[in-house]
Short mmCIF file of N, CA, C and O in Angstrom, two decimals:
data_model
loop_
_atom_site.label_atom_id
_atom_site.label_comp_id
_atom_site.label_asym_id
_atom_site.label_seq_id
_atom_site.Cartn_x
_atom_site.Cartn_y
_atom_site.Cartn_z
N UNK A 1 0.77 -1.04 0.34
CA UNK A 1 -0.20 0.18 -0.03
C UNK A 1 0.95 1.29 0.03
O UNK A 1 1.75 1.32 0.71
N UNK A 2 0.67 1.90 -1.00
CA UNK A 2 1.46 3.47 -1.18
C UNK A 2 1.21 4.03 0.08
O UNK A 2 0.12 4.24 0.83
N UNK A 3 2.30 5.00 0.55
CA UNK A 3 2.46 5.76 1.63
C UNK A 3 1.17 6.89 1.29
O UNK A 3 1.32 7.81 0.86
N UNK A 4 -0.06 7.23 2.05
CA UNK A 4 -0.85 8.16 1.45
C UNK A 4 -1.22 9.19 2.45
O UNK A 4 -1.43 10.16 1.96
N UNK A 5 -0.36 9.14 3.68
CA UNK A 5 0.15 10.17 4.31
C UNK A 5 0.95 10.92 4.46
O UNK A 5 2.50 10.53 4.37
N UNK A 6 0.96 12.17 4.10
CA UNK A 6 2.41 12.97 4.11
C UNK A 6 2.15 14.52 5.14
O UNK A 6 0.67 14.77 5.73
N UNK A 7 3.20 14.77 5.34
CA UNK A 7 3.01 15.77 6.23
C UNK A 7 2.70 17.14 6.21
O UNK A 7 2.83 17.02 4.70
N UNK A 8 2.21 17.93 6.61
CA UNK A 8 1.85 19.23 5.83
C UNK A 8 3.01 19.77 5.02
O UNK A 8 2.99 20.75 4.65
N UNK A 9 4.22 19.77 6.04
CA UNK A 9 5.54 20.15 5.30
C UNK A 9 5.48 19.37 4.04
O UNK A 9 6.10 20.66 3.22
N UNK A 10 5.64 18.35 3.83
CA UNK A 10 5.77 17.81 2.74
C UNK A 10 4.71 17.99 1.43
O UNK A 10 5.11 18.33 0.19
N UNK A 11 3.89 18.06 1.92
CA UNK A 11 2.88 18.95 1.12
C UNK A 11 2.91 20.20 0.92
O UNK A 11 2.44 20.33 -0.83
N UNK A 12 3.16 21.01 1.18
CA UNK A 12 3.44 22.46 1.16
C UNK A 12 4.80 22.38 0.06
O UNK A 12 4.55 22.97 -1.19
N UNK A 13 6.07 21.48 0.40
CA UNK A 13 7.03 21.43 -0.03
C UNK A 13 6.61 21.13 -1.68
O UNK A 13 7.08 21.69 -2.83
N UNK A 14 5.82 19.90 -1.56
CA UNK A 14 5.19 19.40 -3.22
C UNK A 14 4.66 20.32 -4.21
O UNK A 14 5.22 20.59 -5.35
N UNK A 15 3.91 21.28 -3.51
CA UNK A 15 2.94 21.84 -4.19
C UNK A 15 3.48 23.26 -4.92
O UNK A 15 3.68 23.91 -5.65
N UNK A 16 4.73 23.51 -3.67
CA UNK A 16 5.56 24.95 -3.95
C UNK A 16 6.90 24.75 -5.70
O UNK A 16 6.56 24.92 -6.05
N UNK A 17 6.97 22.81 -5.15
CA UNK A 17 8.10 22.73 -6.34
C UNK A 17 6.97 22.51 -7.83
O UNK A 17 7.78 22.81 -8.88
N UNK A 18 5.86 22.06 -7.64
CA UNK A 18 5.14 21.80 -9.07
C UNK A 18 4.64 23.43 -9.38
O UNK A 18 4.70 23.24 -10.81
N UNK A 19 4.42 24.56 -8.69
CA UNK A 19 4.29 25.41 -9.19
C UNK A 19 5.63 26.62 -9.56
O UNK A 19 5.38 27.38 -10.18
N UNK A 20 6.74 25.65 -9.49
CA UNK A 20 8.08 26.46 -9.86
C UNK A 20 8.54 27.39 -8.65
O UNK A 20 9.49 28.23 -8.91
N UNK A 21 8.18 27.35 -7.69
CA UNK A 21 7.86 28.25 -6.43
C UNK A 21 9.19 28.08 -5.59
O UNK A 21 9.44 28.20 -4.77
N UNK A 22 9.04 26.33 -5.60
CA UNK A 22 10.15 25.89 -4.67
C UNK A 22 11.71 25.78 -4.90
O UNK A 22 12.35 25.94 -3.68
N UNK A 23 12.06 25.72 -6.00
CA UNK A 23 13.41 25.63 -6.64
C UNK A 23 13.58 24.59 -5.57
O UNK A 23 13.45 23.46 -5.09
N UNK A 24 14.83 24.47 -6.26
CA UNK A 24 15.74 22.92 -5.76
C UNK A 24 16.20 23.35 -4.26
O UNK A 24 16.51 21.85 -3.72
N UNK A 25 16.62 24.24 -4.11
CA UNK A 25 17.26 24.35 -2.58
C UNK A 25 16.23 23.83 -1.48
O UNK A 25 14.88 24.32 -1.18
N UNK A 26 16.40 23.11 -0.67
CA UNK A 26 15.31 22.29 0.44
C UNK A 26 15.47 23.34 1.48
O UNK A 26 14.34 23.93 2.13
N UNK A 27 16.51 24.37 1.69
CA UNK A 27 16.85 25.30 2.78
C UNK A 27 15.25 26.34 2.33
O UNK A 27 15.23 26.97 3.38
N UNK A 28 15.69 26.80 0.81
CA UNK A 28 14.54 27.69 1.02
C UNK A 28 12.99 27.29 1.31
O UNK A 28 12.41 27.75 1.81
N UNK A 29 13.03 26.14 0.78
CA UNK A 29 11.52 25.46 1.09
C UNK A 29 11.21 25.47 2.85
O UNK A 29 10.35 25.76 3.30
N UNK A 30 12.20 25.15 3.22
CA UNK A 30 12.34 24.55 4.77
C UNK A 30 12.08 26.22 5.68
O UNK A 30 11.08 26.40 6.22
N UNK A 31 12.81 27.40 4.82
CA UNK A 31 12.63 28.53 5.43
C UNK A 31 10.97 29.17 5.09
O UNK A 31 10.78 29.88 5.83
N UNK A 32 10.72 28.83 3.97
CA UNK A 32 9.53 29.28 3.52
C UNK A 32 8.28 28.77 3.98
O UNK A 32 7.69 29.56 4.92
N UNK A 33 8.50 27.43 4.63
CA UNK A 33 7.73 26.72 5.70
C UNK A 33 7.86 27.11 7.15
O UNK A 33 6.42 27.51 7.60
N UNK A 34 8.84 27.56 7.70
CA UNK A 34 9.11 27.77 9.15
C UNK A 34 8.12 29.20 9.24
O UNK A 34 7.76 29.84 9.99
N UNK A 35 8.55 30.17 7.77
CA UNK A 35 7.91 31.59 7.58
C UNK A 35 6.04 31.45 8.09
O UNK A 35 5.72 32.22 8.76
N UNK A 36 5.94 30.47 7.06
CA UNK A 36 4.44 30.11 7.37
C UNK A 36 4.03 29.96 8.25
O UNK A 36 2.80 30.62 8.94
N UNK A 37 4.64 28.79 9.24
CA UNK A 37 4.14 28.27 10.25
C UNK A 37 4.34 29.42 11.36
O UNK A 37 3.53 29.21 12.31
N UNK A 38 5.25 30.13 11.54
CA UNK A 38 5.37 31.23 12.87
C UNK A 38 4.30 32.19 12.52
O UNK A 38 3.50 32.20 13.19
N UNK A 39 3.95 32.61 10.97
CA UNK A 39 3.13 33.44 11.29
C UNK A 39 1.79 32.96 11.32
O UNK A 39 0.72 33.57 11.92
N UNK A 40 1.31 31.47 11.17
CA UNK A 40 -0.01 30.80 11.43
C UNK A 40 0.11 30.66 12.85
O UNK A 40 -0.69 30.73 13.87
N UNK A 41 1.17 30.23 13.69
CA UNK A 41 1.26 30.24 15.38
C UNK A 41 0.69 31.63 15.90
O UNK A 41 -0.05 31.62 16.52
N UNK A 42 1.52 32.92 15.24
CA UNK A 42 0.84 34.17 15.60
C UNK A 42 -0.37 34.35 15.37
O UNK A 42 -1.06 35.11 16.38
N UNK A 43 -1.03 34.01 14.32
CA UNK A 43 -2.42 34.33 13.77
C UNK A 43 -3.23 33.81 15.23
O UNK A 43 -4.29 34.57 15.31
N UNK A 44 -2.82 32.62 15.03
CA UNK A 44 -3.60 31.64 16.23
C UNK A 44 -3.90 32.24 17.43
O UNK A 44 -4.78 32.32 18.05
N UNK A 45 -2.20 32.89 17.68
CA UNK A 45 -2.41 33.26 19.43
C UNK A 45 -3.00 34.47 19.38
O UNK A 45 -3.84 35.02 20.25
N UNK A 46 -2.99 35.24 18.41
CA UNK A 46 -3.52 36.42 18.55
C UNK A 46 -5.64 36.30 18.38
O UNK A 46 -6.03 36.89 19.40
N UNK A 47 -5.49 35.42 17.44
CA UNK A 47 -7.16 34.89 17.40
C UNK A 47 -7.77 34.59 18.89
O UNK A 47 -8.39 35.25 19.50
N UNK A 48 -6.79 33.74 19.22
CA UNK A 48 -7.54 32.78 20.46
C UNK A 48 -7.26 33.88 21.97
O UNK A 48 -8.27 33.87 22.88
N UNK A 49 -6.20 34.86 21.57
CA UNK A 49 -6.71 35.41 23.12
C UNK A 49 -8.09 36.84 22.89
O UNK A 49 -8.52 36.48 23.91
N UNK A 50 -8.10 37.42 21.38
CA UNK A 50 -9.07 37.74 22.06
C UNK A 50 -10.31 37.15 21.75
O UNK A 50 -10.88 38.10 22.11
N UNK A 51 -10.52 36.01 21.62
CA UNK A 51 -11.58 35.08 21.75
C UNK A 51 -11.98 35.08 23.30
O UNK A 51 -12.76 35.17 23.50
N UNK A 52 -10.52 34.62 24.05
CA UNK A 52 -10.83 34.93 25.42
C UNK A 52 -11.20 36.15 25.99
O UNK A 52 -12.04 36.32 26.96
N UNK A 53 -10.35 37.30 25.45
CA UNK A 53 -11.24 38.75 25.90
C UNK A 53 -12.07 39.05 25.64
O UNK A 53 -13.16 39.45 26.75
N UNK A 54 -13.17 38.47 24.55
CA UNK A 54 -14.73 38.94 23.90
C UNK A 54 -15.46 37.94 24.81
O UNK A 54 -16.52 38.37 25.64
N UNK A 55 -14.88 36.79 25.60
CA UNK A 55 -15.57 35.54 26.26
C UNK A 55 -15.92 36.20 27.73
O UNK A 55 -16.47 35.85 28.39
N UNK A 56 -14.43 36.84 28.38
CA UNK A 56 -14.46 37.29 29.41
C UNK A 56 -15.57 38.40 29.85
O UNK A 56 -16.17 38.44 30.60
N UNK A 57 -15.42 39.22 28.40
CA UNK A 57 -16.48 40.55 28.47
C UNK A 57 -17.57 39.91 28.83
O UNK A 57 -18.78 40.55 28.77
N UNK A 58 -18.38 39.04 27.91
CA UNK A 58 -19.75 38.09 27.72
C UNK A 58 -19.78 37.84 28.81
O UNK A 58 -20.94 38.15 29.87
N UNK A 59 -18.98 37.27 30.12
CA UNK A 59 -19.64 36.76 30.88
C UNK A 59 -19.78 37.98 31.96
O UNK A 59 -20.31 37.71 32.72
N UNK A 60 -18.67 39.06 32.00
CA UNK A 60 -18.90 40.00 32.79
C UNK A 60 -20.50 40.71 32.52
O UNK A 60 -20.75 41.23 33.86
N UNK A 61 -20.75 40.68 31.62
CA UNK A 61 -21.82 41.54 31.12
C UNK A 61 -22.67 41.23 31.82
O UNK A 61 -24.22 41.88 32.27
N UNK A 62 -23.25 39.67 32.11
CA UNK A 62 -24.33 38.95 33.02
C UNK A 62 -24.32 39.24 34.34
O UNK A 62 -25.04 39.04 34.86
N UNK A 63 -22.82 39.95 34.95
CA UNK A 63 -22.85 40.13 36.43
C UNK A 63 -23.75 41.52 36.60
O UNK A 63 -23.86 42.47 35.89
N UNK A 64 -24.33 41.53 37.99
CA UNK A 64 -25.21 42.47 38.08
C UNK A 64 -24.11 43.55 38.58
O UNK A 64 -23.06 43.69 39.33
N UNK A 65 -24.51 44.78 38.56
CA UNK A 65 -23.86 46.12 38.66
C UNK A 65 -24.43 46.86 39.38
O UNK A 65 -25.97 46.81 39.59
N UNK A 66 -24.12 47.56 40.57
CA UNK A 66 -24.88 48.34 41.27
C UNK A 66 -25.64 49.29 40.71
O UNK A 66 -26.87 49.38 41.27
N UNK A 67 -25.54 50.09 39.28
CA UNK A 67 -26.19 50.65 38.64
C UNK A 67 -27.44 50.12 38.36
O UNK A 67 -28.94 50.51 38.75
N UNK A 68 -27.71 48.73 38.41
CA UNK A 68 -28.82 47.96 37.87
C UNK A 68 -29.63 47.85 39.10
O UNK A 68 -30.76 47.40 38.91
N UNK A 69 -29.54 48.04 40.28
CA UNK A 69 -30.27 47.55 41.26
C UNK A 69 -31.14 48.18 41.64
O UNK A 69 -31.10 49.50 41.30
N UNK A 70 -32.30 47.70 42.03
CA UNK A 70 -33.39 48.69 42.27
C UNK A 70 -33.40 48.88 43.29
O UNK A 70 -33.22 48.53 44.42
N UNK A 71 -34.08 50.10 43.65
CA UNK A 71 -33.97 50.86 44.92
C UNK A 71 -35.42 50.70 45.52
O UNK A 71 -36.56 50.57 44.77
N UNK A 72 -35.49 50.04 47.08
CA UNK A 72 -36.52 49.86 47.33
C UNK A 72 -36.99 51.18 48.35
O UNK A 72 -36.54 51.51 49.41
N UNK A 73 -38.40 51.49 47.34
CA UNK A 73 -38.77 52.26 48.11
C UNK A 73 -40.37 52.08 49.12
O UNK A 73 -41.10 51.15 48.79
N UNK A 74 -40.28 52.37 50.36
CA UNK A 74 -40.95 52.06 51.61
C UNK A 74 -42.31 53.07 51.45
O UNK A 74 -42.49 53.77 51.89
N UNK A 75 -43.50 52.12 50.77
CA UNK A 75 -44.53 52.81 50.94
C UNK A 75 -45.27 51.96 52.25
O UNK A 75 -45.51 51.27 53.05
N UNK A 76 -46.02 53.44 52.56
CA UNK A 76 -46.94 53.37 54.53
C UNK A 76 -47.35 51.95 54.18
O UNK A 76 -47.71 50.87 55.12
N UNK A 77 -48.48 51.81 53.05
CA UNK A 77 -48.77 50.50 53.24
C UNK A 77 -47.92 49.00 53.22
O UNK A 77 -48.71 48.11 53.03
N UNK A 78 -46.75 49.40 52.27
CA UNK A 78 -45.97 47.80 52.87
C UNK A 78 -45.76 47.39 54.50
O UNK A 78 -45.55 46.77 54.43
N UNK A 79 -46.03 48.30 55.37
CA UNK A 79 -45.35 47.98 56.53
C UNK A 79 -46.61 48.13 57.06
O UNK A 79 -48.09 47.91 56.93
N UNK A 80 -46.45 47.43 58.48
CA UNK A 80 -47.64 46.71 59.32
C UNK A 80 -48.41 48.12 59.59
O UNK A 80 -49.54 48.24 59.87
N UNK A 81 -47.73 49.35 60.02
CA UNK A 81 -48.39 50.54 60.42
C UNK A 81 -49.98 51.06 59.59
O UNK A 81 -50.31 51.27 59.27
N UNK A 82 -48.97 50.73 57.96
CA UNK A 82 -49.99 51.14 56.86
C UNK A 82 -50.89 50.54 56.81
O UNK A 82 -51.82 50.57 56.09
N UNK A 83 -51.28 48.95 57.46
CA UNK A 83 -51.96 48.00 57.24
C UNK A 83 -53.24 48.62 58.21
O UNK A 83 -54.18 48.28 57.75
N UNK A 84 -52.63 49.28 59.29
CA UNK A 84 -53.83 49.66 60.25
C UNK A 84 -54.75 50.60 59.67
O UNK A 84 -54.87 51.39 58.96
#
């Protein structure tokens, strides 16, 4: 059975060589792939940090705040004296 699984790096290198962008130097492909992976890691890190911040803001938005508390106004009819 031919090996059907290839690493992402191998797939990128094969595609680059097919398009004529890869060149013969393995170092070139490796450097390009490393640069691509670094950008992908940075993007993922930034994305996940923003999702975390948004999630925390969403959770905080459900918390009661002092400004949202209702004032309890005592009406005479609410007391035992008012019922008399």
